[in-house]
XYZ file of C-alpha atoms in Angstrom:
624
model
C 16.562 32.378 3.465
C 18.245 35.660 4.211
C 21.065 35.199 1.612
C 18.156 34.766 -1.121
C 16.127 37.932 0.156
C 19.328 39.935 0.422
C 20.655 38.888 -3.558
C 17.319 39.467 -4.761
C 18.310 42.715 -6.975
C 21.543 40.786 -8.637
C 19.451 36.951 -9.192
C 16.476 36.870 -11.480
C 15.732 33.224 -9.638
C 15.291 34.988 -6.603
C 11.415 33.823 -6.307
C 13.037 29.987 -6.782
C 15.995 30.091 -4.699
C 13.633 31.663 -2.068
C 10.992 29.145 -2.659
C 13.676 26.362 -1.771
C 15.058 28.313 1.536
C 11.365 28.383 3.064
C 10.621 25.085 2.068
C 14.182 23.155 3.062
C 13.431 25.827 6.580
C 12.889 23.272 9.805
C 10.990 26.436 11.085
C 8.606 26.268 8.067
C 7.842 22.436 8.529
C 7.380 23.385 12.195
C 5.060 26.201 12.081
C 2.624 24.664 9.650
C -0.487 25.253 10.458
C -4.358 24.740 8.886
C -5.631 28.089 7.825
C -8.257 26.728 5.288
C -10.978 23.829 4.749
C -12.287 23.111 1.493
C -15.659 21.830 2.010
C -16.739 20.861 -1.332
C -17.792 16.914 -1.546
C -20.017 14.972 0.063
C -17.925 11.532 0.391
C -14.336 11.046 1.144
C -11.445 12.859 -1.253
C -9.871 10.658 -2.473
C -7.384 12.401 -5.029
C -6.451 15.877 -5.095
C -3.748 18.138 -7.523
C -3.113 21.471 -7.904
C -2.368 23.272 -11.719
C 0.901 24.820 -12.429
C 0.071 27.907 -11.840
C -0.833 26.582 -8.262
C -4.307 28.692 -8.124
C -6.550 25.561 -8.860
C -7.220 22.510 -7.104
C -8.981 19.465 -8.878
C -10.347 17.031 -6.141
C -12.204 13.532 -6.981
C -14.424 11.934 -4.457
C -16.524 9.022 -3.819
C -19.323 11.296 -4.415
C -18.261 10.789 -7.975
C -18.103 13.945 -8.578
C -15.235 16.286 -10.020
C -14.433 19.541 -8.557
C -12.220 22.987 -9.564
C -11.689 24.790 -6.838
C -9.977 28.277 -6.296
C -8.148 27.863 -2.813
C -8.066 31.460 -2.520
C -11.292 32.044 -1.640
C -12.610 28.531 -1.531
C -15.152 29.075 -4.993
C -15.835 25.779 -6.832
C -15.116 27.318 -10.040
C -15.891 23.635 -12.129
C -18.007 20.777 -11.022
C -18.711 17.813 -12.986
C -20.704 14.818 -11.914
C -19.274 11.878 -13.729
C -19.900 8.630 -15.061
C -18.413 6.616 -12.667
C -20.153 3.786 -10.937
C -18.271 4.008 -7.670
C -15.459 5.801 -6.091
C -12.889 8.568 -7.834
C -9.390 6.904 -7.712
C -7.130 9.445 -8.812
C -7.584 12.315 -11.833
C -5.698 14.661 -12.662
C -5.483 18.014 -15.279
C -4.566 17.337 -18.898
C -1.729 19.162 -19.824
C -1.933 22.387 -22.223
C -5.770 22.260 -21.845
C -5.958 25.436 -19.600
C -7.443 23.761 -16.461
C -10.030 22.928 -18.698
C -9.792 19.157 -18.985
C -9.243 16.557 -16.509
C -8.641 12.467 -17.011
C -10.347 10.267 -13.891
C -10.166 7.072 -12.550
C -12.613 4.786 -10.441
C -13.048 1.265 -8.583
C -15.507 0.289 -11.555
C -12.586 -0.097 -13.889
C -13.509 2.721 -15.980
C -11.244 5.877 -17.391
C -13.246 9.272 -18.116
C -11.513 12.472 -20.541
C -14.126 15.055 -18.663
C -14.641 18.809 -20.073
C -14.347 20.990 -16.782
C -16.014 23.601 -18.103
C -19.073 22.230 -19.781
C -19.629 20.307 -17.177
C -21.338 17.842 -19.524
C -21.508 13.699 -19.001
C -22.473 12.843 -22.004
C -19.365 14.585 -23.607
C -16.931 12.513 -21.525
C -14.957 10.202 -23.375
C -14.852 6.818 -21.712
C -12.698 3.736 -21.983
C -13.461 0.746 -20.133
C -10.489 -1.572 -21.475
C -9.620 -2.000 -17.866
C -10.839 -5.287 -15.733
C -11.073 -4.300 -12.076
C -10.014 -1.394 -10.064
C -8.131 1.413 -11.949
C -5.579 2.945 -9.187
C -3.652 5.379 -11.078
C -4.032 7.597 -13.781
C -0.447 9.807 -14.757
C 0.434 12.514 -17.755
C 3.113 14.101 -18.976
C 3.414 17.866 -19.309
C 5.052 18.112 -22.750
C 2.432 15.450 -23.879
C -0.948 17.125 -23.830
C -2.737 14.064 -25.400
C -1.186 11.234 -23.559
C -1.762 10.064 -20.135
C -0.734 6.147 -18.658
C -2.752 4.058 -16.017
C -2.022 0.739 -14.072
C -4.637 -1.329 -12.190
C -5.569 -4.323 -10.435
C -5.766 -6.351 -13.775
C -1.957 -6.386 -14.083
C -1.669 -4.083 -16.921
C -0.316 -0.860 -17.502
C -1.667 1.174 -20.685
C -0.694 3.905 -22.305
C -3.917 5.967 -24.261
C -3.431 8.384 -27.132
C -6.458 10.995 -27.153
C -5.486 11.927 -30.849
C -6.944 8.209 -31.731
C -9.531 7.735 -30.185
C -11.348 8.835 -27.502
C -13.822 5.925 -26.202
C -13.064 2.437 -25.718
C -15.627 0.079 -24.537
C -14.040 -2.853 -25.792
C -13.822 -5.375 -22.331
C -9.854 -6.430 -21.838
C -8.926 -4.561 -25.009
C -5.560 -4.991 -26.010
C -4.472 -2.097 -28.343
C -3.305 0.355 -25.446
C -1.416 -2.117 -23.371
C 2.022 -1.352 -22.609
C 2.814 -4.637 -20.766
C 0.761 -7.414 -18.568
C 2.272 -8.193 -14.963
C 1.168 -11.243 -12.745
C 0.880 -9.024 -9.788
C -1.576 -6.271 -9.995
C -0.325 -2.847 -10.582
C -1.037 -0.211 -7.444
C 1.007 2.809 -8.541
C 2.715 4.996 -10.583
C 4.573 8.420 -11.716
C 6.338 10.169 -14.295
C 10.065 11.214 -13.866
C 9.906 14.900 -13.650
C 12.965 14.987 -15.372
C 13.301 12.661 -17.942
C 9.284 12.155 -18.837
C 10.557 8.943 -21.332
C 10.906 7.175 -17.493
C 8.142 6.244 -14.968
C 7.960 4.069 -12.644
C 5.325 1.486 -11.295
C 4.510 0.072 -8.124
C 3.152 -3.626 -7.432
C 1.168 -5.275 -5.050
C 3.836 -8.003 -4.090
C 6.335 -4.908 -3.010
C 8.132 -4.275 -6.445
C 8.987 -1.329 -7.948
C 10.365 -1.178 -11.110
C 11.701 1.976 -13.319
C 10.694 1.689 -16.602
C 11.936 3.723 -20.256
C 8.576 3.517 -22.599
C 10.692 4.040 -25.570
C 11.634 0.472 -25.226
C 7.911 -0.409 -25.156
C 5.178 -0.409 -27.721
C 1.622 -0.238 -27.325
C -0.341 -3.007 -28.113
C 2.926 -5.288 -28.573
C 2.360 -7.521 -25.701
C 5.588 -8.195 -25.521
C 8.017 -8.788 -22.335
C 9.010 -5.220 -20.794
C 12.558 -6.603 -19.470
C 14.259 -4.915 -22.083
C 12.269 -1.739 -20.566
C 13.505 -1.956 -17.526
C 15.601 0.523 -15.955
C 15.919 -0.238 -12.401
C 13.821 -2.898 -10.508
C 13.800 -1.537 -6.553
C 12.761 -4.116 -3.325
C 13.679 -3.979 0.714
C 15.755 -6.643 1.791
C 13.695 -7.322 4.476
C 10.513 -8.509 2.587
C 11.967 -11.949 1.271
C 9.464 -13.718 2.855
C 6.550 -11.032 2.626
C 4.722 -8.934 0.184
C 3.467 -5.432 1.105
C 1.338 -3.688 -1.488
C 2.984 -0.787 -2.700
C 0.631 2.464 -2.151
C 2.329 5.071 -3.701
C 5.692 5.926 -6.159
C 6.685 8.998 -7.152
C 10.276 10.391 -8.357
C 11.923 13.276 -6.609
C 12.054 16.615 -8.062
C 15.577 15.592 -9.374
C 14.571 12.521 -10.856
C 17.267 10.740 -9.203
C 15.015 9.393 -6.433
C 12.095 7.380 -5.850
C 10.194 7.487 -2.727
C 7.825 4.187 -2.577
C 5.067 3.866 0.381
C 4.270 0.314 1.414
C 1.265 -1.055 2.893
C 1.698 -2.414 6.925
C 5.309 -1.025 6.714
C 7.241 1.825 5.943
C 8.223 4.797 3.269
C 11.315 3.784 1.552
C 13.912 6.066 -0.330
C 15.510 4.316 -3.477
C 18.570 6.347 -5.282
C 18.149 4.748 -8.745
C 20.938 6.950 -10.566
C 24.101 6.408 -8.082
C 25.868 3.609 -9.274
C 27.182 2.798 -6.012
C 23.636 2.473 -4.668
C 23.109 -0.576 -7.167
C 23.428 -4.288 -6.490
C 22.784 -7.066 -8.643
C 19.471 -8.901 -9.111
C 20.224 -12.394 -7.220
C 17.830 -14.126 -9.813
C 18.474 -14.497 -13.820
C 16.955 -11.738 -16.260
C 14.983 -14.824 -17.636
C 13.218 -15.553 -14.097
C 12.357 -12.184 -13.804
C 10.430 -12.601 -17.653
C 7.696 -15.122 -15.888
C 6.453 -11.973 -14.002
C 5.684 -10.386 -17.128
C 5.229 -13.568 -18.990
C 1.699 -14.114 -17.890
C 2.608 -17.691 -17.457
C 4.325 -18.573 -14.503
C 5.425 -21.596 -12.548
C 2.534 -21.963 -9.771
C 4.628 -23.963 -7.831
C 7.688 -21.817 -8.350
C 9.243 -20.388 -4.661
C 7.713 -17.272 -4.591
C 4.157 -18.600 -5.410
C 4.275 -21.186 -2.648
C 5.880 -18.365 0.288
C 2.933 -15.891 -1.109
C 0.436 -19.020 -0.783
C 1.997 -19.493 2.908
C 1.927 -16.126 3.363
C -2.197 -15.725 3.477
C -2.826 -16.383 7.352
C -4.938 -14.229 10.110
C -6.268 -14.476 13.284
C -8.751 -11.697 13.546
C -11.202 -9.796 11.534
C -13.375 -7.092 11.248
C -16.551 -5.612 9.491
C -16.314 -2.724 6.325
C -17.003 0.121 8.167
C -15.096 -0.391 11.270
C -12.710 2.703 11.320
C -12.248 2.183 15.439
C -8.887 1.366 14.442
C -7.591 4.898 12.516
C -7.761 8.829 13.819
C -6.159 10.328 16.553
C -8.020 8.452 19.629
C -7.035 4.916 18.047
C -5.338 2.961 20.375
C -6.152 4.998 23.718
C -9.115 3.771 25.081
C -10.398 0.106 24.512
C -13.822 0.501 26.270
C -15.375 3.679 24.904
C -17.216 2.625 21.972
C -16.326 4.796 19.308
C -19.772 6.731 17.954
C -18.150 7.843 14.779
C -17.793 4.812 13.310
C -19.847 3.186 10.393
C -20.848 0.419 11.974
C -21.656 -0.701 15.790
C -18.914 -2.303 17.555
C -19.643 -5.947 17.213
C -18.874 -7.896 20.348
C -15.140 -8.689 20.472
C -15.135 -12.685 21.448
C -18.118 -12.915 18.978
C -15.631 -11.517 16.122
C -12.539 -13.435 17.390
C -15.118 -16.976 17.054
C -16.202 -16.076 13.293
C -11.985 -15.281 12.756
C -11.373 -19.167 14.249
C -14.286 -20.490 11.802
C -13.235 -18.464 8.865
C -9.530 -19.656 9.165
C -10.825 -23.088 9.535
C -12.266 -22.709 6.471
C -10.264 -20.916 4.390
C -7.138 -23.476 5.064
C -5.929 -23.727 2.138
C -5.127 -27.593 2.436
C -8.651 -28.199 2.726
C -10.216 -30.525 -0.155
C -13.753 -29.606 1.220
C -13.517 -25.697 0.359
C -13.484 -24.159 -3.395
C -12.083 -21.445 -3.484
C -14.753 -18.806 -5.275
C -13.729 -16.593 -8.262
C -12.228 -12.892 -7.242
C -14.927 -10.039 -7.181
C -12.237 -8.485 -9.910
C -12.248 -11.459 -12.594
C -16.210 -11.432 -12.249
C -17.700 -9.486 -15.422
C -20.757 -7.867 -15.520
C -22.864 -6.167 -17.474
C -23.908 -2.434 -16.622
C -23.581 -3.056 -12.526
C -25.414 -0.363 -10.577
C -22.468 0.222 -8.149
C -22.772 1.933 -4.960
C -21.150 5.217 -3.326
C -20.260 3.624 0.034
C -19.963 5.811 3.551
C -22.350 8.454 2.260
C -25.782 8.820 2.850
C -26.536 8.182 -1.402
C -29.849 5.805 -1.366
C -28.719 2.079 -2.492
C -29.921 1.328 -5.895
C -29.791 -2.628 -6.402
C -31.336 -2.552 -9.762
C -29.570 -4.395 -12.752
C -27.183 -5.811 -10.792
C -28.469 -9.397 -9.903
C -29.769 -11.580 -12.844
C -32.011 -14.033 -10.892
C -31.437 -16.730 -13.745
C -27.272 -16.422 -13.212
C -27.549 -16.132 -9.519
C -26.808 -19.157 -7.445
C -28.117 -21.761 -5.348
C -25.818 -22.281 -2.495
C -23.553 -20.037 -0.900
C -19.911 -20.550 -1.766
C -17.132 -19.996 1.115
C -14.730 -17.102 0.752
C -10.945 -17.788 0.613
C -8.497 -15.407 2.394
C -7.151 -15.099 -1.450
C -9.955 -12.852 -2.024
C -10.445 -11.112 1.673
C -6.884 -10.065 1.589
C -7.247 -8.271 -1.405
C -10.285 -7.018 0.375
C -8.251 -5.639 2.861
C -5.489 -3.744 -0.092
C -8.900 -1.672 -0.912
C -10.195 1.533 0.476
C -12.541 0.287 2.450
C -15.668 2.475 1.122
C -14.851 0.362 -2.057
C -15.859 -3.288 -0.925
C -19.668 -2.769 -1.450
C -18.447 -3.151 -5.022
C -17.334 -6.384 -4.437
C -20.191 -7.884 -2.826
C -22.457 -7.158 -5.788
C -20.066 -8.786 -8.181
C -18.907 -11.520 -5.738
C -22.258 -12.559 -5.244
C -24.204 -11.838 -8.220
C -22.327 -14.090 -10.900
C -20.240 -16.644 -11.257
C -16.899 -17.458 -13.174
C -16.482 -19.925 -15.939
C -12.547 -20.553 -15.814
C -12.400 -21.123 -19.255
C -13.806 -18.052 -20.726
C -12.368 -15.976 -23.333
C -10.386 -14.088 -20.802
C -7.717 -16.855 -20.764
C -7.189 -16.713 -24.355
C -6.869 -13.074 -24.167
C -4.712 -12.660 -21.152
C -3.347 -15.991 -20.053
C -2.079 -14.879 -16.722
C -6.019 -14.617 -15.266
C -5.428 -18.614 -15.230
C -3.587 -18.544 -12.541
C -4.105 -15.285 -10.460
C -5.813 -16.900 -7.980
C -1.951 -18.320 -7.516
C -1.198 -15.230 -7.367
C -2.367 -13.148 -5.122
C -0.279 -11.999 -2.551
C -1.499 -10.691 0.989
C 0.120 -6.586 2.766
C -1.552 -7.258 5.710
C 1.553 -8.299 7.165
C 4.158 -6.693 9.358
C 7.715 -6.964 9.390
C 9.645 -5.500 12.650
C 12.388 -3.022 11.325
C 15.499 -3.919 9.582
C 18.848 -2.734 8.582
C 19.475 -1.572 4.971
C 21.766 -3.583 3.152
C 25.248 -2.937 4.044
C 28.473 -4.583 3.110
C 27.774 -8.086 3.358
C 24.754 -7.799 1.118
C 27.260 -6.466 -1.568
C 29.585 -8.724 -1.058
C 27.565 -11.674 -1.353
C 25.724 -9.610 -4.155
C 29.041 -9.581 -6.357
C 29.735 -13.184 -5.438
C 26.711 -14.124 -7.103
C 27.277 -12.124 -9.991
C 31.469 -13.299 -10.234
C 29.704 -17.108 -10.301
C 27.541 -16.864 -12.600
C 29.120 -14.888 -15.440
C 26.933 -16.184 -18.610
C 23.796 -15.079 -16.785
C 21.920 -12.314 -17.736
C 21.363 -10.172 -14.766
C 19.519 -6.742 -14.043
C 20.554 -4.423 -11.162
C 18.637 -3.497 -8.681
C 19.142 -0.441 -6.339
C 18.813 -0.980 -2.690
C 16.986 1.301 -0.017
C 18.909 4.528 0.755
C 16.789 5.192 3.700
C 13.399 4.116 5.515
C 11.242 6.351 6.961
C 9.423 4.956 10.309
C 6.775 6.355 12.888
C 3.226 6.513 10.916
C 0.757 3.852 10.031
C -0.210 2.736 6.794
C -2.587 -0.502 6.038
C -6.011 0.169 5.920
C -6.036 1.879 2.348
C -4.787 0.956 -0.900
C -3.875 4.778 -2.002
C -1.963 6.323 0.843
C 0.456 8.817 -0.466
C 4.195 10.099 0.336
C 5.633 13.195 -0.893
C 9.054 14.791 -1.251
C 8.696 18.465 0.031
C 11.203 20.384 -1.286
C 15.139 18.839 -1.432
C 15.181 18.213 2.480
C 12.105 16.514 3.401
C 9.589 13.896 2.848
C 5.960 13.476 4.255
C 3.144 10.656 4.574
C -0.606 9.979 5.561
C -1.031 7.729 8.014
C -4.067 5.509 9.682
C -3.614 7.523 12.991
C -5.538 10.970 10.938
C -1.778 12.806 11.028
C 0.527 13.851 8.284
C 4.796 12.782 9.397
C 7.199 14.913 7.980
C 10.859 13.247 7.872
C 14.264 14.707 7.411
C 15.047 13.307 3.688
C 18.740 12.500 4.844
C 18.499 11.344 8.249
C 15.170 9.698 8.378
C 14.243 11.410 12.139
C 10.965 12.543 12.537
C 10.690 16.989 12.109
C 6.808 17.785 12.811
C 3.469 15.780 12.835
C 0.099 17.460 11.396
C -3.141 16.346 12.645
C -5.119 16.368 9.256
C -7.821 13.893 9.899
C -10.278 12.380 11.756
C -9.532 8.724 10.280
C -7.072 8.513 7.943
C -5.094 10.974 5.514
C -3.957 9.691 2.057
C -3.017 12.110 0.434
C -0.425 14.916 0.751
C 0.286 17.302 -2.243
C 2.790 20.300 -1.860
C 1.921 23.355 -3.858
C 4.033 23.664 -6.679
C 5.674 27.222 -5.859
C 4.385 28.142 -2.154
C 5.425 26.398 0.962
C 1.522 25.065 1.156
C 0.164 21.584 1.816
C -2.968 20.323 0.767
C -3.986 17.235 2.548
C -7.427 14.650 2.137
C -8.433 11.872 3.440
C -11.019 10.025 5.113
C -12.974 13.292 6.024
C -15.218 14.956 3.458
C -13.150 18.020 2.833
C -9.552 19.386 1.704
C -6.959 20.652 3.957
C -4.838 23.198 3.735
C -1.560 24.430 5.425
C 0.681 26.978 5.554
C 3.324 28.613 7.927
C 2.434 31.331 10.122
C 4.355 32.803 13.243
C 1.863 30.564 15.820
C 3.772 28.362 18.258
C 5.012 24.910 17.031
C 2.629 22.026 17.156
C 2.249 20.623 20.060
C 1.979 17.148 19.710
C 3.438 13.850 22.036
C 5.432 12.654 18.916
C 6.879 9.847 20.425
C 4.006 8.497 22.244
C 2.083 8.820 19.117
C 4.989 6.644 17.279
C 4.986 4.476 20.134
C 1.291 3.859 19.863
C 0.724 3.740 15.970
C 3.546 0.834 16.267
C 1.323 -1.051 18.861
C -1.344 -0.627 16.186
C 0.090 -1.965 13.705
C 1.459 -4.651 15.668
C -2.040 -6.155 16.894
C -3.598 -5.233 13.220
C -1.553 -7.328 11.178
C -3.430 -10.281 11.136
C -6.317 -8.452 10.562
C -8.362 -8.689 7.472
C -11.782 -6.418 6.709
C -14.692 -8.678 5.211
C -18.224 -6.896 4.233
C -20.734 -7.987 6.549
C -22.297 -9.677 3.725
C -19.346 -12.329 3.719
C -20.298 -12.600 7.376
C -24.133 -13.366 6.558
C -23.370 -15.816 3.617
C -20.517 -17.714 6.124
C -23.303 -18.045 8.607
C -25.926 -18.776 6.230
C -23.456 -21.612 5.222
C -23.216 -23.202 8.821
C -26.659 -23.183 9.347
C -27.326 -25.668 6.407
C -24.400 -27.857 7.846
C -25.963 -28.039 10.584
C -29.329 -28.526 9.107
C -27.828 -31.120 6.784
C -26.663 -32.887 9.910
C -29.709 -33.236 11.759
């Protein structure tokens, strides 16, 4: 830092050079502190990005609202209440539009193009080609009419504003890059080279991607596409949904957040960081295919994989925030819900797993809430005070007469959702039902067997080592026996990052801050900051009074911004204070005892709770 303030008068990159010293600074990392709080929604933030000129923040809530705000002084200069039905994903600024448009994202399935400064609805453009949750939406700088997005129907498309600019054409098929089995959780552009992104699945793979190899609309397989496909060792015989990607500043790097484990660094430009895939090029076509084996390995060890002994109502944050884990008697007054009575909870976890086995002939398993269409749903802001509006949902003439069980299929991808989003999926899981045959399978024929599909993150792996030299050598013994295959390579995990807690939201976010660090949200309402070469823990941030997911660096400052669970945005800077003082190993100590005793823990709406009682009563009536 003193070298760059001292060559100031013979570099004209002194502001960048001295932007890097502060930043790469163990001092700065240690001294951050919160010297602002945006209070400017009324649900939880869910997404949050500064503009390039770093002045602006753009936050999205589950108020459903849209909001510009000037950190400086904490004025909302833009607010926009949008169209969405439920819960803001992820939006961010279109590029070259002056701060003045934004593209958004929501649980409903539905993509909004908003004007900022009119502040209009009825001028957003919409496209609902989506089926289910949108997660992600990501644009390019040099691309100012362009923008990609990747959701829980598998698909990743790629819109053109010059086109059109509303699409409410159901499972429309002229923006589609590509169709995966698994759904799609994540994604980012490579800062770098913009023609690369990479995408993030819900059965842990990552995959680097060059969309000059695909075509909208095509359908075809994206193998060709692929540029690197990324996955830990250690999860062979788990899947972890993957909750964020995003490529270092470089572009050399990706850093990929897993649910119910750890962050994971991934060098995907070193040669000597790659190995080779151990399956053909042509096995890895059926993910994209649409039409896979259902009894093919890795269908049966995900169908294996969906067990749990314990459960627990939407609402029920007792588990997250600082406190969690300290005190088992206290009941927690914050919370959503009351604390229901523990044996009571741990009897309704033996009857639902009785249930739910899945070699039981006398249970069906029910559609997914996500494959369950309907018309104009009145969806509902959940964990706010917003008055429920039931209207047009339930069509009395569709609805029906019994009460089906629920699967674990479905309640563990209950669990891979923010949990203010599940009210969304008790209107739709309840309201309709599924005809198998539907148009749907003609269109995309991998909804026939997604029920196959679905893979639980609930689990939790104890730590392992990264591949080392017998994994290579094996790796190249493969490859040397099986010359005529075609084979992709994969690169393997440079280094995992370990302490925080991440599994009871599908969106929590890690960061690269500057070239020497990396940071998460975790359950436990703290930000960890990690060395980027050594993987050891540098500072801890309490940000939150539940749980923080996301953490955005500003773009030329060494300032944080941080949201999560609480109503309001963060933000943190150095100053000359004393370091934090925080117990950072206890608190590692204790978020692994959490995550320990949570993962066989799935979150069901009480609703599923009423309807599996409601069911045993008229067995029991039926009996009599």
């Amino acid at each position: 830092m003193f070298r760059s303030i001292l060559s100031a008068q013979f570099n004209l990159d002194t502001r960048f050079d001295l932007h890097r010293a502060v930043t790469d600074s163990q001092w700065t990392i240690r001294h951050l502190s919160k010297f602002k709080t945006l209070a400017v929604h009324a649900g939880c933030v869910n997404t949050i990005q500064w503009n390039l000129s770093g002045d602006l923040i753009l936050s999205g809530s589950d108020d459903r609202k849209l909001a510009v705000t000037r950190w400086i002084d904490g004025h909302v200069i833009n607010e926009v209440k949008s169209l969405h039905k439920t819960n803001i994903m992820s939006a961010k600024f279109l590029p070259q539009s002056g701060d003045r448009q934004a593209v958004s994202c929501s649980g409903d399935g539905v993509i909004m193009v908003s004007d900022l400064e009119n502040g209009n609805s009825n001028l957003q453009g919409t496209f609902k080609c989506h089926h289910g949750p949108v997660y992600e939406v990501v644009t390019v700088e040099s691309e100012p009419n362009t923008f990609l997005s990747v959701g829980e129907d598998g698909t990743a498309r790629w819109f053109d504003l010059r086109a059109t600019r509303n699409c409410t054409t159901a499972l429309c098929k002229e923006n589609i890059l590509f169709v995966c089995q698994s759904p799609l959780s994540s994604a980012a552009i490579n800062p770098i080279l913009p023609h690369e992104f990479v995408i993030g699945t819900s059965d842990s793979q990552v995959y680097v991607m060059d969309r000059r190899k695909l075509s909208a609309g095509s359908l075809i397989s994206p193998t060709q596409s692929i540029v690197s496909s990324m996955k830990v060792s250690s999860f062979a015989s788990n899947a972890y949904r993957t909750t964020s990607v995003q490529f270092s500043p470089e572009g050399d790097q990706v850093l990929a957040s897993f649910s119910g484990e750890g962050v994971y660094l991934f060098d995907v430009k070193d040669p000597a960081s790659y190995l080779p895939l151990s399956i053909p090029k042509s096995e890895l076509d059926e993910q994209f295919s649409g039409n896979p084996d259902t009894k093919s390995p890795s269908r049966l060890r995900a169908r294996q994989s969906h067990s749990f002994k314990r459960v627990r109502l939407r609402g029920d944050w007792s588990d997250t925030g600082p406190s969690a884990g300290m005190s088992r008697t206290a009941p927690d007054i914050g919370q959503a819900r009351p604390t229901v009575h523990e044996g009571f909870m741990q009897r309704m976890a033996d009857v639902l797993r009785s249930m739910t086995s899945l070699n039981s002939p006398s249970v069906t398993s029910p559609p997914s809430p996500f494959e369950n269409p309907i018309e104009g749903p009145s969806f509902l802001v959940a964990e706010t005070n917003t008055p429920r509006n039931t209207s047009s949902v339930r069509d009395e003439t569709n609805s029906r007469d019994e009460i089906d069980f629920v699967t674990y299929e479905s309640l563990g991808r209950s669990e891979n959702l923010p949990e203010n989003q599940l009210e969304n999926m008790e209107s739709s899981a309840e309201d309709s039902s599924i005809n198998f045959s539907d148009d749907r399978s003609e269109t995309f024929p991998h909804f026939r067997n997604r029920q196959d599909s679905e893979q639980s993150s609930s689990g939790f792996s104890l730590p392992r080592e990264l591949a080392g030299c017998d994994e290579i050598m094996e790796a190249r013994e493969v490859e040397e026996t099986s010359p005529n295959s075609e084979m992709l390579y994969q690169a393997i995990a440079k280094m995992k990052y370990v302490g925080h807690r991440n599994s009871r939201t599908a969106i929590n976010e890690a960061s690269f801050w500057g070239r020497c660090h990396v940071m998460s949200g975790s359950d436990c309402g703290h930000v960890f900051i990690w060395n980027r070469q050594t993987g050891a823990i540098v500072s801890v941030l309490q940000a939150d009074t539940r749980v923080v997911n996301r953490v955005r660096p500003h773009p030329h400052e060494p300032m944080l911004a941080t949201s999560g669970i609480d109503y309001d945005i963060k933000l943190w800077a150095p100053s000359s204070g004393p370091e934090n003082n925080i117990n950072i190993e206890e608190l590692v100590t204790r978020n692994a005892r959490m995550l320990e005793e949570t993962r066989d823990t799935i979150t069901i709406p009480a609703s599923y709770m009423i309807r599996m009682l409601a069911s045993m009563t008229r067995f029991r009536q039926g009996n009599i």
